[in-house]
Coordinates of C-alpha atoms in Angstrom, one line a residue:
M889 CA -99.4 25.3 42.2
K890 CA -98.3 28.4 44.5
D891 CA -98.4 32.4 44.3
L892 CA -101.1 32.5 42.1
S893 CA -103.0 36.3 42.0
V894 CA -106.1 36.0 42.5
F895 CA -107.0 40.0 41.8
L896 CA -107.1 39.0 37.9
I897 CA -110.0 36.8 38.2
T898 CA -112.0 40.1 38.1
L899 CA -110.3 41.5 34.7
S900 CA -111.4 41.2 31.3
L901 CA -110.8 37.9 29.8
P902 CA -108.2 38.9 27.5
F903 CA -106.4 40.7 29.9
V904 CA -105.8 37.4 31.5
L905 CA -105.1 35.8 28.6
L906 CA -102.2 37.9 27.5
S907 CA -101.0 37.4 30.7
G908 CA -99.6 34.6 31.6
W909 CA -99.9 30.6 32.0
E910 CA -98.7 27.5 33.2
R911 CA -98.0 24.2 31.0
T912 CA -97.1 20.8 30.8
Y913 CA -96.8 18.5 27.9
T914 CA -96.3 14.6 27.6
V915 CA -94.7 12.5 24.7
S916 CA -96.3 8.7 26.0
G917 CA -93.9 6.6 27.2
Y918 CA -91.1 9.3 26.9
D919 CA -89.6 11.4 29.8
I920 CA -89.2 14.9 27.8
V921 CA -88.0 17.9 29.1
A922 CA -87.1 21.5 27.5
R923 CA -83.7 23.4 28.2
S924 CA -83.5 26.3 25.4
V925 CA -86.6 28.7 24.7
I926 CA -86.5 31.1 23.0
Q927 CA -89.6 33.5 21.6
T928 CA -90.2 33.4 17.6
A929 CA -90.5 36.5 15.5
D930 CA -94.1 35.3 15.1
G931 CA -94.8 35.8 18.9
G932 CA -95.3 31.8 19.6
Y933 CA -92.1 30.4 20.9
A934 CA -89.6 27.6 20.3
C935 CA -88.5 25.4 23.1
A936 CA -85.2 22.3 22.0
G937 CA -84.2 19.7 24.7
W938 CA -84.1 15.5 24.8
A939 CA -87.1 12.9 24.9
E940 CA -86.0 9.8 26.4
Q941 CA -86.7 5.6 26.4
H942 CA -85.3 3.0 27.8
G943 CA -81.8 4.8 28.0
S944 CA -82.8 5.7 23.7
V945 CA -82.4 9.3 23.5
S946 CA -83.4 12.0 20.1
I947 CA -83.2 15.4 20.7
F948 CA -86.5 17.2 20.7
L949 CA -87.8 20.4 19.2
M950 CA -91.5 22.1 20.1
K951 CA -93.6 25.2 18.4
T952 CA -96.1 26.6 20.1
D953 CA -97.7 29.3 20.0
W954 CA -98.2 32.9 21.8
R955 CA -100.5 31.0 24.3
G956 CA -98.8 27.6 24.4
D957 CA -100.5 26.0 22.1
T958 CA -98.6 23.2 20.2
L959 CA -98.1 23.6 16.7
W960 CA -95.5 20.9 15.8
T961 CA -93.1 19.0 17.3
R962 CA -90.0 17.6 15.9
F963 CA -88.2 14.5 17.1
Y964 CA -84.3 14.1 15.7
E965 CA -82.1 11.0 15.9
G966 CA -80.0 9.0 13.8
L967 CA -77.7 12.1 13.2
A968 CA -74.4 11.1 14.3
T969 CA -72.2 8.8 12.2
D970 CA -71.9 4.9 12.9
P971 CA -72.5 3.3 14.4
E972 CA -75.6 3.7 15.2
P973 CA -76.5 6.4 17.8
R974 CA -77.6 5.7 21.5
W975 CA -78.5 9.4 22.0
N976 CA -79.1 13.2 20.9
R977 CA -79.0 16.2 23.6
A978 CA -80.1 19.6 22.7
Y979 CA -79.4 22.7 25.3
S980 CA -79.8 25.2 23.1
I981 CA -81.7 26.6 20.6
S982 CA -82.2 30.2 18.8
Q983 CA -84.0 31.5 15.6
T984 CA -82.0 32.0 12.2
V985 CA -82.5 35.5 10.2
D986 CA -84.8 33.1 8.0
G987 CA -87.3 32.1 10.7
G988 CA -85.2 28.9 11.0
Y989 CA -83.6 27.4 14.0
I990 CA -80.2 26.4 14.6
I991 CA -79.8 23.6 18.0
V992 CA -76.8 22.8 19.2
G993 CA -75.9 19.7 22.0
S994 CA -74.3 16.5 22.1
S995 CA -74.7 13.1 20.1
S996 CA -73.1 10.1 21.4
C997 CA -72.8 6.3 19.8
Y998 CA -73.6 2.8 20.5
G999 CA -70.1 1.1 21.1
A1000 CA -68.2 5.0 20.4
E1001 CA -65.4 5.8 22.4
G1002 CA -66.9 9.4 23.6
I1003 CA -68.9 12.5 23.5
N1004 CA -69.6 15.2 20.0
V1005 CA -70.8 18.1 19.6
L1006 CA -73.8 18.5 17.9
L1007 CA -75.0 21.3 15.5
L1008 CA -78.7 21.1 13.7
R1009 CA -80.1 23.4 11.8
T1010 CA -83.9 23.9 10.8
N1011 CA -86.2 25.5 8.7
Q1012 CA -89.2 27.8 10.4
Y1013 CA -91.0 24.4 10.2
G1014 CA -88.9 22.0 12.4
E1015 CA -87.9 20.3 9.5
M1016 CA -83.7 19.5 9.4
M1017 CA -81.8 21.4 6.7
W1018 CA -78.1 19.7 7.8
A1019 CA -76.6 18.2 11.3
R1020 CA -72.3 18.4 11.7
T1021 CA -70.8 16.8 14.6
Y1022 CA -67.2 18.6 15.9
Y1023 CA -64.7 16.9 18.6
G1024 CA -63.3 19.0 20.7
S1025 CA -62.0 16.3 23.3
F1026 CA -63.0 12.8 24.1
L1027 CA -66.4 14.3 26.0
C1028 CA -68.0 17.6 25.0
E1029 CA -71.2 18.8 24.4
G1030 CA -72.3 21.8 22.8
L1031 CA -74.0 24.1 25.2
S1032 CA -74.8 27.9 24.0
V1033 CA -75.3 28.7 20.1
V1034 CA -75.7 31.8 18.1
Q1035 CA -75.9 33.5 14.9
T1036 CA -72.8 35.8 13.6
V1037 CA -73.4 38.5 11.6
D1038 CA -72.5 37.1 8.1
E1039 CA -74.9 34.4 9.1
G1040 CA -72.9 32.0 10.4
F1041 CA -72.4 30.4 13.5
I1042 CA -70.4 30.5 16.8
F1043 CA -70.7 27.6 20.0
T1044 CA -69.5 26.9 23.1
A1045 CA -69.2 23.6 24.5
F1046 CA -68.0 21.7 27.4
T1047 CA -65.0 19.5 27.3
L1048 CA -63.2 17.3 30.5
T1049 CA -60.4 18.0 29.8
D1050 CA -59.6 20.5 27.4
G1051 CA -61.2 23.9 28.7
I1052 CA -63.6 25.9 27.0
F1053 CA -64.1 25.0 23.4
V1054 CA -65.3 27.4 21.2
V1055 CA -65.7 27.2 17.0
R1056 CA -67.2 29.2 14.6
T1057 CA -68.8 28.2 11.4
D1058 CA -69.9 29.4 7.9
P1059 CA -73.4 29.4 7.6
C1060 CA -73.8 25.7 6.4
G1061 CA -71.7 24.8 9.1
D1062 CA -68.3 24.0 7.9
T1063 CA -65.4 25.5 10.7
L1064 CA -64.5 28.5 10.3
W1065 CA -61.9 28.0 13.2
S1066 CA -62.1 26.3 16.1
R1067 CA -60.5 27.4 20.1
N1068 CA -59.7 25.8 23.0
Y1069 CA -59.4 28.1 25.6
L1070 CA -58.2 27.6 29.3
S1071 CA -56.9 24.7 28.1
Y1072 CA -55.8 22.9 30.8
H1073 CA -58.6 21.7 32.6
E1074 CA -61.9 20.8 32.7
G1075 CA -64.0 23.6 31.5
A1076 CA -67.6 24.8 29.9
G1077 CA -68.8 27.4 27.8
I1078 CA -72.3 28.3 29.1
S1079 CA -72.5 31.2 26.8
V1080 CA -71.3 32.9 23.4
L1081 CA -73.1 36.5 23.8
P1082 CA -71.9 39.3 20.9
S1083 CA -69.6 42.5 22.3
P1084 CA -71.8 45.4 21.8
D1085 CA -68.3 46.8 21.1
G1086 CA -67.2 43.9 18.4
G1087 CA -66.3 40.2 19.2
F1088 CA -67.6 38.0 21.7
F1089 CA -68.0 37.1 25.1
I1090 CA -67.8 34.1 26.8
V1091 CA -68.5 33.4 30.1
G1092 CA -68.6 29.6 31.6
Y1093 CA -66.4 28.1 34.5
T1094 CA -62.9 26.2 35.0
L1095 CA -60.6 24.5 37.8
L1096 CA -58.1 26.1 39.0
G1097 CA -58.4 24.5 42.4
S1098 CA -61.4 24.9 42.8
F1099 CA -64.4 25.6 39.8
Q1100 CA -64.4 29.0 39.6
A1101 CA -66.6 31.2 37.4
C1102 CA -64.6 32.9 34.1
W1103 CA -65.6 35.4 32.2
L1104 CA -63.8 35.8 28.2
R1105 CA -63.7 38.1 24.9
I1106 CA -62.4 37.4 22.4
D1107 CA -62.4 39.0 18.9
D1108 CA -64.4 37.8 15.8
D1109 CA -61.4 35.2 14.5
G1110 CA -61.8 34.3 18.3
E1111 CA -58.0 35.4 19.3
L1112 CA -57.9 36.6 23.1
L1113 CA -58.9 39.6 24.0
S1114 CA -59.5 39.7 27.8
E1115 CA -60.3 37.0 30.8
N1116 CA -61.1 37.3 34.4
F1117 CA -62.0 35.0 37.2
Y1118 CA -64.4 34.2 39.6
G1119 CA -63.9 32.0 42.7
L1120 CA -64.8 32.6 46.6
P1121 CA -63.1 30.7 49.2
S1122 CA -63.8 26.9 49.9
S1123 CA -66.3 26.8 46.8
N1124 CA -67.0 25.3 43.3
V1125 CA -68.8 28.6 42.2
F1126 CA -70.1 26.9 38.5
A1127 CA -71.4 29.8 35.6
V1128 CA -74.7 28.7 34.6
S1129 CA -76.0 31.5 32.4
A1130 CA -75.4 35.4 31.5
D1131 CA -77.2 38.2 29.8
V1132 CA -75.1 41.7 28.3
T1133 CA -76.9 44.5 30.1
H1134 CA -77.9 47.8 28.6
D1135 CA -74.2 49.1 29.9
R1136 CA -72.4 47.0 27.9
G1137 CA -71.6 45.2 31.0
L1138 CA -72.9 41.1 31.6
V1139 CA -75.0 39.8 34.7
I1140 CA -73.6 36.5 35.3
A1141 CA -75.2 34.0 37.3
C1142 CA -73.4 31.2 39.2
W1143 CA -75.0 28.4 41.2
V1144 CA -72.5 28.1 44.5
D1145 CA -71.2 24.4 45.7
Y1146 CA -69.7 25.3 49.7
L1147 CA -67.7 22.7 50.1
P1148 CA -67.6 21.9 54.1
D1149 CA -70.8 20.7 54.2
D1150 CA -71.7 20.2 50.5
T1151 CA -75.0 22.9 50.4
L1152 CA -75.7 25.0 46.9
D1153 CA -77.1 28.2 46.5
F1154 CA -76.3 30.6 44.4
L1155 CA -74.4 33.9 42.7
I1156 CA -74.7 37.0 40.7
I1157 CA -72.1 38.8 39.5
R1158 CA -72.2 41.6 37.4
T1159 CA -69.5 43.2 36.0
D1160 CA -68.5 45.8 33.1
R1161 CA -67.6 45.8 29.8
S1162 CA -64.2 45.1 31.1
G1163 CA -65.0 42.1 33.5
D1164 CA -64.0 44.1 36.5
I1165 CA -66.9 43.2 38.8
V1166 CA -69.3 45.8 39.9
W1167 CA -71.1 43.7 42.9
S1168 CA -71.5 40.1 43.6
N1169 CA -74.8 38.8 45.9
R1170 CA -75.3 35.3 47.4
Y1171 CA -78.5 34.0 47.9
S1172 CA -79.9 31.3 49.8
L1173 CA -84.0 30.2 49.2
G1174 CA -84.3 27.1 50.5
A1175 CA -82.5 24.1 51.7
L1176 CA -80.4 23.9 48.7
D1177 CA -81.1 26.3 45.1
I1178 CA -79.9 25.7 41.8
V1179 CA -80.4 28.8 39.6
G1180 CA -80.8 28.1 36.1
A1181 CA -81.0 31.3 33.8
I1182 CA -80.7 34.9 34.2
V1183 CA -82.2 37.9 32.3
Q1184 CA -81.8 41.5 32.4
A1185 CA -85.9 43.1 32.8
H1186 CA -86.5 46.0 31.1
D1187 CA -86.7 48.4 34.3
G1188 CA -82.6 47.4 34.6
G1189 CA -82.9 44.7 36.9
Y1190 CA -82.5 40.7 37.0
V1191 CA -84.4 37.9 36.8
L1192 CA -83.3 34.4 37.1
A1193 CA -85.1 31.0 37.3
G1194 CA -84.1 28.0 38.5
G1195 CA -84.7 25.5 41.8
Y1196 CA -84.8 25.0 44.7
Y1197 CA -85.8 22.8 47.7
P1198 CA -88.5 24.0 50.6
L1199 CA -86.7 24.7 54.3
D1200 CA -88.4 22.4 56.3
D1201 CA -87.8 19.7 53.5
T1202 CA -84.1 18.7 54.5
S1203 CA -85.5 15.2 55.3
A1204 CA -86.6 14.5 51.5
L1205 CA -83.8 16.5 49.2
H1206 CA -84.5 14.4 46.7
S1207 CA -88.5 14.2 46.7
V1208 CA -90.2 18.0 46.0
M1209 CA -88.5 20.1 44.3
D1210 CA -90.5 23.9 43.2
V1211 CA -89.1 26.0 39.9
F1212 CA -88.8 29.8 41.4
L1213 CA -89.0 33.2 39.6
M1214 CA -87.0 35.8 41.4
K1215 CA -86.7 39.9 40.6
T1216 CA -83.9 41.8 41.8
D1217 CA -83.1 45.6 41.5
Y1218 CA -80.0 47.0 39.5
D1219 CA -78.4 46.7 42.1
G1220 CA -79.4 43.5 43.0
N1221 CA -81.2 43.8 45.7
I1222 CA -84.7 41.5 46.0
D1223 CA -88.1 43.1 44.7
W1224 CA -90.0 39.9 44.5
I1225 CA -90.0 36.3 44.3
R1226 CA -92.6 34.2 42.6
F1227 CA -92.5 30.2 42.9
F1228 CA -94.3 27.4 40.6
G1229 CA -94.6 23.6 40.7
G1230 CA -96.6 21.1 42.0
D1231 CA -96.0 18.5 44.8
Y1232 CA -93.1 15.9 43.2
Y1233 CA -89.6 17.3 41.4
D1234 CA -89.9 20.4 38.8
C1235 CA -86.9 22.8 37.8
A1236 CA -86.5 25.3 35.5
Y1237 CA -83.7 25.6 32.7
S1238 CA -84.3 28.5 30.4
L1239 CA -86.0 31.8 30.3
F1240 CA -86.4 33.8 27.9
H1241 CA -88.0 38.4 28.6
T1242 CA -90.9 38.2 26.2
A1243 CA -91.7 41.3 24.0
D1244 CA -94.1 42.1 26.0
S1245 CA -91.8 42.7 29.2
G1246 CA -92.8 39.1 31.0
Y1247 CA -91.0 36.1 30.6
I1248 CA -91.2 32.6 29.3
I1249 CA -89.6 30.3 31.4
A1250 CA -88.5 26.4 30.4
G1251 CA -87.9 23.2 32.5
G1252 CA -89.3 19.7 33.3
Y1253 CA -91.9 18.5 36.1
D1254 CA -91.5 15.2 37.1
E1255 CA -94.2 13.9 39.5
R1256 CA -91.7 10.6 40.0
R1257 CA -94.3 8.2 40.5
E1258 CA -94.7 5.1 38.5
H1259 CA -95.3 4.6 34.9
T1260 CA -96.1 8.0 35.1
D1261 CA -93.3 9.8 32.4
A1262 CA -91.7 13.7 32.7
K1263 CA -93.2 16.2 31.4
L1264 CA -92.0 19.2 29.5
Y1265 CA -92.9 22.5 32.3
L1266 CA -93.6 26.1 30.1
I1267 CA -94.2 29.2 32.5
K1268 CA -95.3 32.0 30.6
T1269 CA -95.2 35.2 33.3
D1270 CA -95.9 39.0 32.9
S1271 CA -93.8 41.0 34.1
E1272 CA -94.3 41.4 37.4
G1273 CA -94.1 37.3 37.4
H1274 CA -97.8 36.1 37.8
T1275 CA -99.4 33.2 35.9
P1276 CA -103.5 33.6 36.0
I1277 CA -104.0 30.4 34.1
I1278 CA -103.5 27.0 34.6
E1279 CA -103.1 24.5 32.3
R1280 CA -101.5 20.7 32.2
A1281 CA -101.5 17.6 30.2
A1282 CA -101.8 18.7 26.2
F1283 CA -100.7 16.0 24.6
I1284 CA -97.7 15.9 22.5
P1285 CA -98.5 12.9 19.8
M1286 CA -96.7 9.7 20.0
K1287 CA -93.0 10.0 18.7
I1288 CA -92.5 8.4 15.6
S1289 CA -89.3 5.6 15.7
L1290 CA -87.5 4.7 12.0
D1291 CA -85.5 1.6 11.3
V1292 CA -83.8 1.2 8.1
S1293 CA -82.2 -1.6 7.1
P1294 CA -80.0 -3.0 5.5
N1295 CA -78.1 0.1 6.3
P1296 CA -75.5 0.4 4.3
F1297 CA -77.2 -1.6 1.2
N1298 CA -76.3 -1.6 -2.3
C1299 CA -79.8 -2.1 -4.0
G1300 CA -82.6 -1.8 -2.0
V1301 CA -83.7 0.1 2.0
K1302 CA -86.2 -1.3 3.7
I1303 CA -87.7 1.8 5.6
S1304 CA -90.5 0.7 8.5
A1305 CA -92.6 3.1 10.6
N1306 CA -93.7 2.8 14.1
I1307 CA -97.2 5.1 12.6
P1308 CA -99.1 3.5 9.6
L1309 CA -99.0 5.7 6.7
P1310 CA -95.7 8.1 7.0
H1311 CA -94.9 10.3 4.5
I1312 CA -91.8 9.4 3.5
E1313 CA -88.7 11.4 1.6
I1314 CA -85.0 10.7 0.6
L1315 CA -82.6 14.0 1.0
D1316 CA -79.1 14.6 0.3
L1317 CA -76.8 16.5 2.9
M1318 CA -77.5 19.8 1.7
G1319 CA -81.1 19.0 1.9
R1320 CA -82.6 18.2 -1.0
L1321 CA -84.5 16.6 -2.2
I1322 CA -83.9 13.3 -4.3
D1323 CA -86.4 11.4 -4.3
K1324 CA -89.5 10.5 -2.2
L1325 CA -91.8 7.2 -2.0
E1326 CA -95.6 6.9 -2.2
I1327 CA -98.0 6.3 0.3
G1328 CA -97.9 2.3 1.8
E1329 CA -94.5 1.9 -0.1
Q1330 CA -91.8 0.8 2.7
V1331 CA -88.6 -0.2 -0.4
W1332 CA -85.8 2.3 -1.7
R1333 CA -84.5 1.8 -4.3
P1334 CA -82.4 4.4 -6.0
E1335 CA -82.6 5.4 -9.7
A1336 CA -79.6 4.6 -12.4
S1337 CA -78.4 8.6 -12.6
I1338 CA -78.1 8.6 -8.1
G1339 CA -75.0 7.9 -7.0
S1340 CA -73.0 6.3 -4.1
G1341 CA -73.1 8.2 -0.9
V1342 CA -75.1 9.3 2.3
Y1343 CA -78.9 10.0 2.6
L1344 CA -81.6 11.5 4.6
V1345 CA -84.7 9.0 5.2
R1346 CA -87.5 11.6 6.6
A1347 CA -90.6 10.1 7.7
T1348 CA -93.6 13.1 8.1
V1349 CA -96.8 11.8 9.7
G1350 CA -98.9 15.1 10.1
E1351 CA -96.8 17.4 12.2
Q1352 CA -94.0 15.6 13.1
S1353 CA -91.5 14.1 11.4
I1354 CA -88.1 11.9 12.3
T1355 CA -84.6 11.6 10.0
K1356 CA -82.1 8.8 10.2
R1357 CA -78.8 8.3 7.6
V1358 CA -78.5 6.3 5.0
V1359 CA -75.7 4.8 3.0
Y1360 CA -75.6 3.8 -0.3
L1361 CA -73.0 1.8 -2.0
K1362 CA -73.7 1.1 -5.7

């Protein structure tokens, strides 16, 4: 680990514990990565991403306390319609007003063409309440989601050919409206943010000769009010994160691909409430920089997290990467930079400003060694980016896998899990309990009063659970 503050060792233990920590989390046999992290109402943290094994990918949700100790984990697979899903990924999580979570990502199936947006709603314990898929293009992945004032949701997505896809839903995930903005090209909405003046900001990028960052403002019904574009000569500019500033403008973080020599660095764009540029600064930390997220700091400056290859590592650009955390002042001048990570590949994808004026960072930690799984990486810092406590390899129990067959069925369905004696429940698509099996029982035979339809089979062992769809045909 790098840039640890030795002077904090002399402070009392309670203060050190509050200041920060670093932890990695592993699931045996799986590569896991966190793409989004938030601080929850109880002061702990929730992070969402995915777990991958042999080409099969499941959404992963983990809840920790304020120290980073795991309270529970959930894996979600089997969320798309037939044929059997191959992978599901989560890119953004928000906490809902009732203490639950809303997650947006993508879902794909074996034998199916294309990728759909996946919206997943859970209760405060991570138990799935419902999941919906939305089609916006041949290839479409949800990237950002927030809850709206009417307790519904709005999300933005990437599409390969139809611009920026935005959908607003009611609290049950049913579509109220959907729009494709800048629909003549590839585009991505990487952030949706409520505007202090009403409506929403949409930040992303689109292809206009070269790729350019873009800023859209829409009203509550999805009507486009204004738009702005930000590009650089001989470069592709990809917006990756944004935050609303104290004066109702935006700060946007972009990574920049300089086309003549294909080098990567990053750009901060500061706009006013109309999307006009107040200032923009370009930064280069190493041989190659990847910015993951940006937030406004408590003092009005800005904090970014990402990954970089050190300048002395140009001969091994795919071997070593470190996490960086950078603080600038209100005008974009660098205040400080902190570095974290081991001797291999570490990168930050998400950043959240915590209630104690510190930061929580989430990403991946990959030792790139044979028989070693990629780990989920969480870093909690104080307001100056320091992390006095380092802990490694918190173990997450073996992931539950679940098999239901035959599917569809018309008499009974066999339910098998890889962990002995799971607790099995049958739910409808609204999350209501329909039936449950006795411990050790493996076959569900619906009662005569239960009608044909799609049901959810949920297996729980300890603090883990997994859910799969099953189709009952009388």
